[in-house]
Coordinates of C-alpha atoms and ligand atoms in Angstrom, one line a residue:
M1 CA -149.7 -53.5 -101.1
K2 CA -148.3 -49.9 -98.9
K3 CA -150.8 -47.1 -98.9
D4 CA -149.5 -45.0 -102.0
T5 CA -149.4 -48.2 -104.2
L6 CA -153.0 -49.0 -102.8
I7 CA -153.8 -45.8 -103.6
V8 CA -152.9 -46.3 -107.5
N9 CA -154.2 -49.9 -107.4
A10 CA -157.4 -50.6 -105.8
G11 CA -160.6 -51.1 -107.9
R12 CA -158.6 -51.3 -111.1
A13 CA -159.2 -54.4 -113.3
P14 CA -158.1 -53.1 -116.7
E15 CA -157.9 -56.4 -118.6
E16 CA -162.0 -56.3 -117.8
T17 CA -162.2 -53.6 -119.6
H18 CA -159.8 -53.8 -123.0
G19 CA -156.9 -52.4 -121.1
V20 CA -158.2 -49.1 -120.4
V21 CA -156.6 -47.7 -117.2
N22 CA -159.3 -46.3 -115.6
P23 CA -163.2 -48.0 -114.9
P24 CA -165.6 -46.6 -118.2
V25 CA -168.4 -44.8 -116.8
Y26 CA -171.6 -47.4 -117.1
R27 CA -174.8 -45.2 -117.1
A28 CA -177.6 -47.7 -116.6
S29 CA -180.9 -48.1 -115.1
T30 CA -182.1 -51.4 -117.2
V31 CA -180.1 -54.5 -116.9
T32 CA -180.8 -57.3 -119.1
F33 CA -180.6 -60.9 -118.6
P34 CA -180.4 -64.0 -121.2
T35 CA -182.9 -66.3 -119.1
V36 CA -185.5 -65.8 -117.0
E37 CA -183.5 -68.1 -114.3
A38 CA -180.6 -65.4 -114.5
L39 CA -183.1 -62.9 -113.8
E40 CA -184.5 -64.4 -111.2
G41 CA -180.9 -65.6 -109.6
A42 CA -179.8 -61.7 -109.8
E43 CA -183.1 -60.8 -107.5
R44 CA -182.4 -63.3 -104.8
D45 CA -179.0 -61.2 -104.2
P46 CA -179.2 -57.9 -105.7
F47 CA -176.0 -57.0 -103.6
E48 CA -173.9 -59.5 -105.9
G49 CA -173.6 -58.3 -109.3
V50 CA -175.2 -56.0 -111.7
Y51 CA -178.8 -56.5 -111.0
Y52 CA -180.4 -52.7 -111.8
G53 CA -179.3 -49.2 -112.0
R54 CA -180.6 -48.2 -108.7
F55 CA -178.4 -51.1 -107.1
G56 CA -175.5 -50.0 -108.8
T57 CA -172.8 -50.3 -111.9
P58 CA -169.4 -51.5 -112.2
T59 CA -168.6 -48.4 -112.0
T60 CA -170.0 -47.7 -108.4
F61 CA -168.6 -51.1 -107.5
A62 CA -165.2 -50.4 -108.8
F63 CA -165.1 -47.4 -106.2
E64 CA -166.2 -49.3 -103.5
E65 CA -163.6 -51.7 -103.6
A66 CA -161.2 -49.0 -103.5
V67 CA -162.7 -47.5 -101.0
A68 CA -163.2 -50.8 -98.2
A69 CA -159.1 -51.1 -100.0
L70 CA -158.0 -48.0 -98.1
E71 CA -160.3 -47.7 -94.8
G72 CA -159.3 -51.3 -94.0
G73 CA -162.5 -52.8 -94.2
G74 CA -164.6 -55.5 -95.7
R75 CA -166.9 -53.9 -97.9
A76 CA -168.3 -50.4 -98.8
A77 CA -171.3 -49.2 -99.9
T78 CA -172.2 -45.6 -102.1
F79 CA -174.8 -43.0 -101.3
S80 CA -176.1 -39.7 -103.2
S81 CA -174.4 -37.6 -100.4
G82 CA -172.4 -37.9 -97.3
L83 CA -175.3 -36.7 -95.6
A84 CA -177.5 -39.6 -97.3
A85 CA -174.6 -41.8 -96.0
I86 CA -174.9 -40.9 -92.2
A87 CA -178.9 -40.9 -92.5
G88 CA -179.2 -44.5 -94.2
T89 CA -176.8 -46.2 -91.6
L90 CA -178.3 -44.6 -88.6
F91 CA -182.0 -46.0 -90.1
A92 CA -180.5 -49.1 -90.8
F93 CA -179.6 -49.8 -86.9
L94 CA -182.0 -47.5 -85.4
G95 CA -185.8 -47.7 -84.8
A96 CA -188.7 -46.4 -82.6
G97 CA -187.3 -47.2 -78.9
D98 CA -184.1 -47.2 -79.3
H99 CA -181.8 -45.1 -78.0
L100 CA -178.7 -42.9 -79.6
L101 CA -175.4 -41.6 -78.1
M102 CA -174.3 -38.7 -80.5
T103 CA -170.9 -36.8 -80.1
D104 CA -171.9 -33.4 -79.2
S105 CA -169.2 -31.8 -81.9
V106 CA -170.9 -33.7 -84.8
Y107 CA -171.2 -31.9 -88.4
A108 CA -174.5 -29.7 -87.8
P109 CA -176.8 -31.6 -90.8
T110 CA -176.2 -35.0 -88.8
R111 CA -177.9 -33.0 -85.8
R112 CA -180.6 -31.6 -87.7
F113 CA -181.3 -35.2 -89.0
C114 CA -181.7 -36.6 -85.4
N115 CA -183.5 -33.5 -83.9
T116 CA -185.9 -34.0 -86.8
V117 CA -186.6 -37.4 -88.5
L118 CA -185.2 -39.4 -85.7
A119 CA -187.1 -37.7 -83.1
R120 CA -190.3 -38.4 -84.8
F121 CA -189.8 -41.3 -85.6
G122 CA -189.3 -42.1 -82.0
V123 CA -185.6 -42.8 -81.6
E124 CA -184.4 -40.6 -78.2
V125 CA -181.1 -39.1 -79.1
T126 CA -178.6 -38.2 -76.0
Y127 CA -175.4 -35.9 -76.8
Y128 CA -172.0 -36.5 -75.2
D129 CA -168.8 -34.5 -74.5
P130 CA -166.6 -35.2 -77.2
L131 CA -164.1 -36.0 -74.6
A132 CA -165.7 -38.2 -72.6
G133 CA -163.7 -41.0 -73.4
S134 CA -164.6 -44.6 -71.2
D135 CA -167.0 -42.1 -69.5
V136 CA -169.8 -43.2 -72.0
A137 CA -170.1 -46.0 -70.2
G138 CA -172.3 -44.1 -67.7
L139 CA -174.3 -42.8 -70.5
M140 CA -175.1 -46.4 -72.3
K141 CA -178.9 -47.2 -71.4
E142 CA -180.9 -51.0 -72.0
N143 CA -181.5 -49.7 -75.5
T144 CA -178.6 -47.9 -76.5
K145 CA -178.0 -49.4 -80.2
V146 CA -175.7 -46.8 -81.3
V147 CA -172.8 -44.9 -80.3
F148 CA -172.0 -42.3 -83.1
L149 CA -168.8 -40.8 -83.5
E150 CA -167.1 -37.5 -85.3
S151 CA -163.3 -37.6 -84.8
P152 CA -162.1 -34.4 -84.8
G153 CA -165.5 -32.5 -84.2
S154 CA -166.7 -30.2 -86.8
L155 CA -165.8 -26.8 -86.5
T156 CA -164.3 -27.1 -82.9
F157 CA -161.7 -29.8 -83.8
E158 CA -162.0 -32.0 -80.9
V159 CA -160.1 -35.5 -80.7
Q160 CA -162.2 -38.4 -79.4
D161 CA -160.7 -41.5 -77.7
V162 CA -162.2 -44.2 -80.5
P163 CA -160.8 -47.1 -78.7
A164 CA -161.9 -46.3 -75.5
I165 CA -165.8 -45.2 -76.4
A166 CA -166.1 -48.2 -78.7
E167 CA -165.3 -50.5 -75.5
A168 CA -168.2 -48.9 -73.4
A169 CA -170.2 -49.3 -76.4
H170 CA -169.2 -52.9 -77.3
A171 CA -169.7 -54.0 -73.7
R172 CA -173.2 -52.8 -73.7
G173 CA -173.7 -54.6 -77.4
A174 CA -174.2 -50.7 -79.1
L175 CA -173.1 -50.6 -82.3
V176 CA -170.0 -48.0 -83.2
L177 CA -170.3 -45.5 -86.5
L178 CA -167.5 -42.9 -87.0
D179 CA -167.5 -39.9 -89.5
N180 CA -164.3 -40.0 -90.5
T181 CA -164.1 -37.7 -93.1
W182 CA -161.7 -35.4 -91.8
A183 CA -159.0 -38.0 -91.8
S184 CA -160.0 -39.5 -95.2
P185 CA -159.3 -43.5 -95.3
L186 CA -156.1 -43.1 -95.2
Y187 CA -154.8 -41.2 -92.2
F188 CA -157.1 -42.8 -89.8
K189 CA -157.9 -46.7 -89.7
P190 CA -161.3 -47.4 -88.1
F191 CA -161.3 -50.7 -87.9
A192 CA -157.9 -50.6 -86.0
H193 CA -159.7 -48.6 -83.6
G194 CA -162.6 -50.6 -82.9
V195 CA -165.1 -48.6 -85.3
D196 CA -167.7 -51.0 -86.7
V197 CA -169.3 -48.8 -89.6
S198 CA -166.9 -45.7 -91.0
I199 CA -168.5 -43.1 -93.1
Q200 CA -167.0 -40.9 -95.6
A201 CA -168.2 -37.6 -96.9
G202 CA -166.5 -38.5 -100.6
T203 CA -167.5 -34.8 -101.3
K204 CA -164.4 -33.6 -99.6
Y205 CA -160.9 -35.6 -99.8
I206 CA -162.1 -38.3 -101.5
A207 CA -163.4 -36.8 -104.2
G208 CA -160.5 -33.5 -104.1
H209 CA -161.9 -31.3 -106.8
S210 CA -165.2 -29.9 -105.7
D211 CA -167.1 -30.8 -108.4
L212 CA -169.2 -33.7 -107.0
V213 CA -171.5 -34.9 -103.7
L214 CA -171.2 -38.3 -102.9
G215 CA -171.1 -40.3 -99.6
T216 CA -169.4 -43.9 -98.6
I217 CA -169.9 -46.5 -96.1
T218 CA -167.2 -48.8 -94.6
T219 CA -168.2 -51.8 -92.6
R220 CA -166.2 -54.2 -90.5
D221 CA -167.8 -56.9 -91.6
E222 CA -170.6 -58.2 -94.3
A223 CA -173.2 -58.9 -91.7
L224 CA -173.3 -54.8 -91.4
Y225 CA -172.7 -54.2 -95.2
R226 CA -176.0 -55.9 -95.7
A227 CA -177.7 -54.5 -92.9
I228 CA -177.0 -51.1 -94.1
K229 CA -177.9 -52.2 -98.1
D230 CA -180.8 -53.7 -96.8
Q231 CA -182.2 -50.4 -95.5
T232 CA -180.7 -48.5 -98.5
A233 CA -182.3 -50.6 -101.2
V234 CA -185.7 -49.6 -99.2
M235 CA -185.5 -46.4 -99.1
G236 CA -183.7 -46.1 -102.8
D237 CA -181.0 -43.9 -102.6
V238 CA -178.1 -44.3 -105.2
A239 CA -175.1 -42.4 -106.4
G240 CA -174.5 -41.3 -109.8
P241 CA -171.7 -43.3 -112.0
D242 CA -170.5 -40.1 -112.8
E243 CA -170.3 -39.0 -109.4
C244 CA -168.4 -42.7 -108.4
Y245 CA -166.2 -42.4 -111.8
L246 CA -165.2 -38.8 -110.6
A247 CA -164.6 -39.6 -106.8
L248 CA -162.3 -42.7 -108.1
R249 CA -160.2 -40.5 -110.8
G250 CA -160.3 -38.0 -107.6
L251 CA -159.1 -41.0 -105.3
R252 CA -155.8 -41.3 -107.1
T253 CA -154.4 -38.1 -105.8
L254 CA -155.5 -38.1 -102.0
G255 CA -152.0 -39.3 -101.1
V256 CA -149.8 -36.7 -102.8
R257 CA -152.9 -34.0 -102.4
L258 CA -153.0 -34.5 -98.6
R259 CA -149.5 -34.5 -98.2
Q260 CA -148.8 -31.1 -99.8
Q261 CA -152.1 -29.8 -97.5
E262 CA -150.8 -31.4 -94.5
R263 CA -147.5 -29.6 -94.4
S264 CA -149.4 -26.5 -95.7
A265 CA -151.9 -26.8 -92.7
L266 CA -149.4 -27.0 -90.2
R267 CA -147.0 -24.3 -91.2
I268 CA -150.0 -21.8 -91.8
A269 CA -151.4 -23.1 -87.9
R270 CA -147.9 -22.6 -86.3
W271 CA -147.8 -18.9 -88.1
L272 CA -151.3 -18.0 -86.8
Q273 CA -150.6 -19.1 -83.2
E274 CA -148.1 -16.4 -83.4
R275 CA -150.5 -13.5 -84.6
P276 CA -151.8 -11.1 -82.1
Q277 CA -155.4 -10.9 -83.2
V278 CA -155.7 -14.8 -82.7
K279 CA -156.9 -16.1 -79.2
R280 CA -156.3 -20.2 -80.3
V281 CA -155.8 -22.4 -83.2
L282 CA -158.3 -25.6 -83.1
Y283 CA -155.8 -27.9 -84.5
P284 CA -154.7 -31.6 -83.6
A285 CA -151.1 -31.8 -85.6
L286 CA -150.5 -28.7 -83.3
P287 CA -148.4 -29.8 -80.1
E288 CA -150.2 -27.1 -78.0
D289 CA -153.7 -28.5 -78.9
P290 CA -155.3 -30.1 -76.0
G291 CA -156.2 -33.5 -78.4
H292 CA -152.6 -33.8 -79.9
A293 CA -151.4 -36.7 -77.6
L294 CA -154.8 -38.8 -78.9
W295 CA -154.1 -37.5 -82.5
K296 CA -150.5 -38.5 -82.2
R297 CA -151.7 -42.0 -81.1
D298 CA -154.2 -42.8 -83.4
F299 CA -153.9 -40.7 -86.5
L300 CA -151.2 -41.4 -89.4
G301 CA -151.7 -37.7 -90.0
A302 CA -154.0 -34.5 -90.4
S303 CA -155.5 -33.1 -92.8
G304 CA -155.7 -29.2 -93.9
L305 CA -159.0 -28.4 -92.1
F306 CA -158.6 -26.5 -88.9
A307 CA -160.2 -23.4 -87.2
I308 CA -159.3 -20.0 -85.4
V309 CA -160.9 -18.0 -82.6
L310 CA -160.2 -14.7 -82.8
H311 CA -160.2 -12.0 -80.4
A312 CA -162.4 -10.2 -82.3
T313 CA -166.1 -10.4 -81.4
E314 CA -167.1 -7.7 -83.9
E315 CA -169.1 -8.7 -86.8
A316 CA -168.2 -5.7 -89.0
A317 CA -164.4 -6.2 -88.1
V318 CA -164.1 -10.1 -89.2
A319 CA -166.4 -9.2 -92.4
R320 CA -163.4 -6.5 -93.0
M321 CA -161.1 -9.0 -92.8
V322 CA -162.3 -12.1 -94.5
D323 CA -164.5 -10.3 -97.4
G324 CA -161.2 -8.4 -98.6
L325 CA -159.4 -12.0 -98.4
R326 CA -158.0 -13.0 -102.2
L327 CA -156.9 -16.2 -102.0
F328 CA -159.3 -17.6 -99.5
A329 CA -162.6 -17.8 -101.0
I330 CA -165.7 -17.8 -99.0
G331 CA -167.9 -21.1 -98.7
S332 CA -168.8 -23.9 -97.0
S333 CA -167.8 -28.1 -97.7
W334 CA -164.0 -28.4 -98.1
G335 CA -161.0 -31.0 -99.1
G336 CA -161.1 -29.5 -102.4
Y337 CA -157.7 -28.3 -103.9
E338 CA -158.6 -24.9 -103.0
S339 CA -158.5 -22.4 -99.7
L340 CA -161.9 -21.5 -98.0
V341 CA -162.6 -19.6 -95.3
S342 CA -166.3 -20.0 -93.5
T343 CA -167.4 -18.9 -90.0
A344 CA -170.0 -20.7 -87.9
D345 CA -172.2 -20.1 -84.7
V346 CA -171.0 -22.7 -82.5
G347 CA -172.6 -21.6 -79.6
A348 CA -176.0 -22.9 -81.2
L349 CA -174.8 -26.1 -81.9
R350 CA -173.9 -27.6 -79.0
S351 CA -176.0 -29.0 -76.3
A352 CA -174.0 -31.2 -73.9
V353 CA -170.9 -29.0 -73.7
P354 CA -171.6 -25.0 -74.1
W355 CA -169.3 -23.3 -76.3
T356 CA -168.0 -20.7 -74.2
E357 CA -165.8 -18.9 -76.5
P358 CA -166.9 -15.6 -77.3
G359 CA -164.7 -14.5 -79.9
Y360 CA -165.3 -15.4 -84.1
L361 CA -164.1 -18.6 -85.2
L362 CA -163.1 -19.0 -88.5
R363 CA -162.3 -22.6 -90.0
L364 CA -159.8 -22.6 -93.1
H365 CA -159.4 -25.4 -95.3
I366 CA -155.7 -25.1 -96.4
G367 CA -155.5 -26.0 -100.4
L368 CA -152.8 -26.5 -102.7
E369 CA -151.5 -22.7 -103.2
D370 CA -148.6 -21.6 -102.3
P371 CA -148.2 -21.3 -98.5
D372 CA -146.3 -18.3 -98.1
E373 CA -149.1 -16.4 -100.6
L374 CA -151.9 -18.0 -98.2
I375 CA -149.9 -16.5 -95.0
A376 CA -149.5 -12.9 -96.9
D377 CA -153.5 -13.1 -97.7
L378 CA -154.2 -14.0 -94.0
E379 CA -151.6 -11.5 -92.7
A380 CA -153.2 -8.7 -94.6
G381 CA -156.9 -10.1 -93.4
L382 CA -155.9 -9.9 -90.1
E383 CA -154.3 -6.4 -90.3
R384 CA -157.8 -5.2 -91.9
L385 CA -159.4 -6.7 -88.2
A386 CA -158.5 -3.0 -86.4
G387 CA -160.1 -0.8 -88.9
Ligands
PLP1 C1 -169.5 -32.2 -95.9 C2 -169.7 -32.9 -94.5 C3 -170.8 -34.4 -94.3 C4 -172.0 -34.3 -95.8 O1 -171.5 -34.2 -96.8 P1 -172.1 -34.3 -97.8 O2 -171.4 -34.8 -99.1 O3 -172.4 -33.0 -98.1 O4 -173.4 -34.4 -97.6 C5 -170.7 -35.3 -93.5 N1 -169.4 -35.0 -92.7 C6 -168.7 -34.1 -92.3 C7 -167.7 -34.3 -91.4 C8 -169.2 -33.3 -93.8 O5 -168.3 -31.9 -93.4

């Protein structure tokens, strides 16, 4: 099936639910079995079929089937949040004495997990330049088990050479994990570029409505899926069936939402490039962006999240601009239908490659509003910078 047809059909089996279009919400802790033999059979393989609420319900499985189909992978699993998916996957493949290579422009809570929990459990973490490409080979050690990527990077949007990094990692027997949230399953196909496990904060574009928190992993093959599920089963993480239902419902419009958000984001980003108050626009879909060539080579589109660096260095001026925006709400997260703006202290979040821009960085998420009205809102905001 082509992409748009797959988005509509993946994970649906109306013939199993009285013809109802969407898979219903199955809420369950207990699952009953007709015989002891049937129960013991389910216990032997809790990842096949319905066994107990903590292992998911048919609603969970329908959502996972759809995510795996769109990512182009073997099998998907769901977690209670994007961060839980990241933490659970790292836990599945790392132990005391192992080494992890982590991209320097990773989502800040992932960095915090590495520097606190993984460090406490004896995992050594090296942050690497997101633009290292095949040079990560020089950072690989005997005990490097995992190379973690996020492309484009959080806040600063560096595009990584995923195939080159994957090749260097695989040459030394390490696994390649990718936080694929920015592109969503539609705009970057992880398994065509050497990734072993693709991770999504389903909270963002998949759910698409800013009303739930959920994470997914999709693996290249069944063995990796089993390794992660064995870990999850021990840790007890589970996504609720209502979240899975809503995320699956949100997923059905992912294609049209992203098409409009990309179009508006590109238009607004181009407009911002021309503003005297804006020093840089960090958005790989722009031809002037340093990551554009790699983005063009590997991605199928751009989502609606990017950043600008202002010339302004004064907090009061930036507050005047941002606080007065009418259509851009101030808030973290992104991927919903509404526009957002947030500030970030990037300097505090980089250790391999120092961030040297003195101006304020604003991250913009472009929603489904009329782009002319978003531009007018930003134009009035930029004028307020001068006081
Ligand atoms: C939001 C986000 C996450 C975490 O997702 P949650 O569901 O909020 O835990 C992970 N990675 C990236 C890139 C994100 O933006």
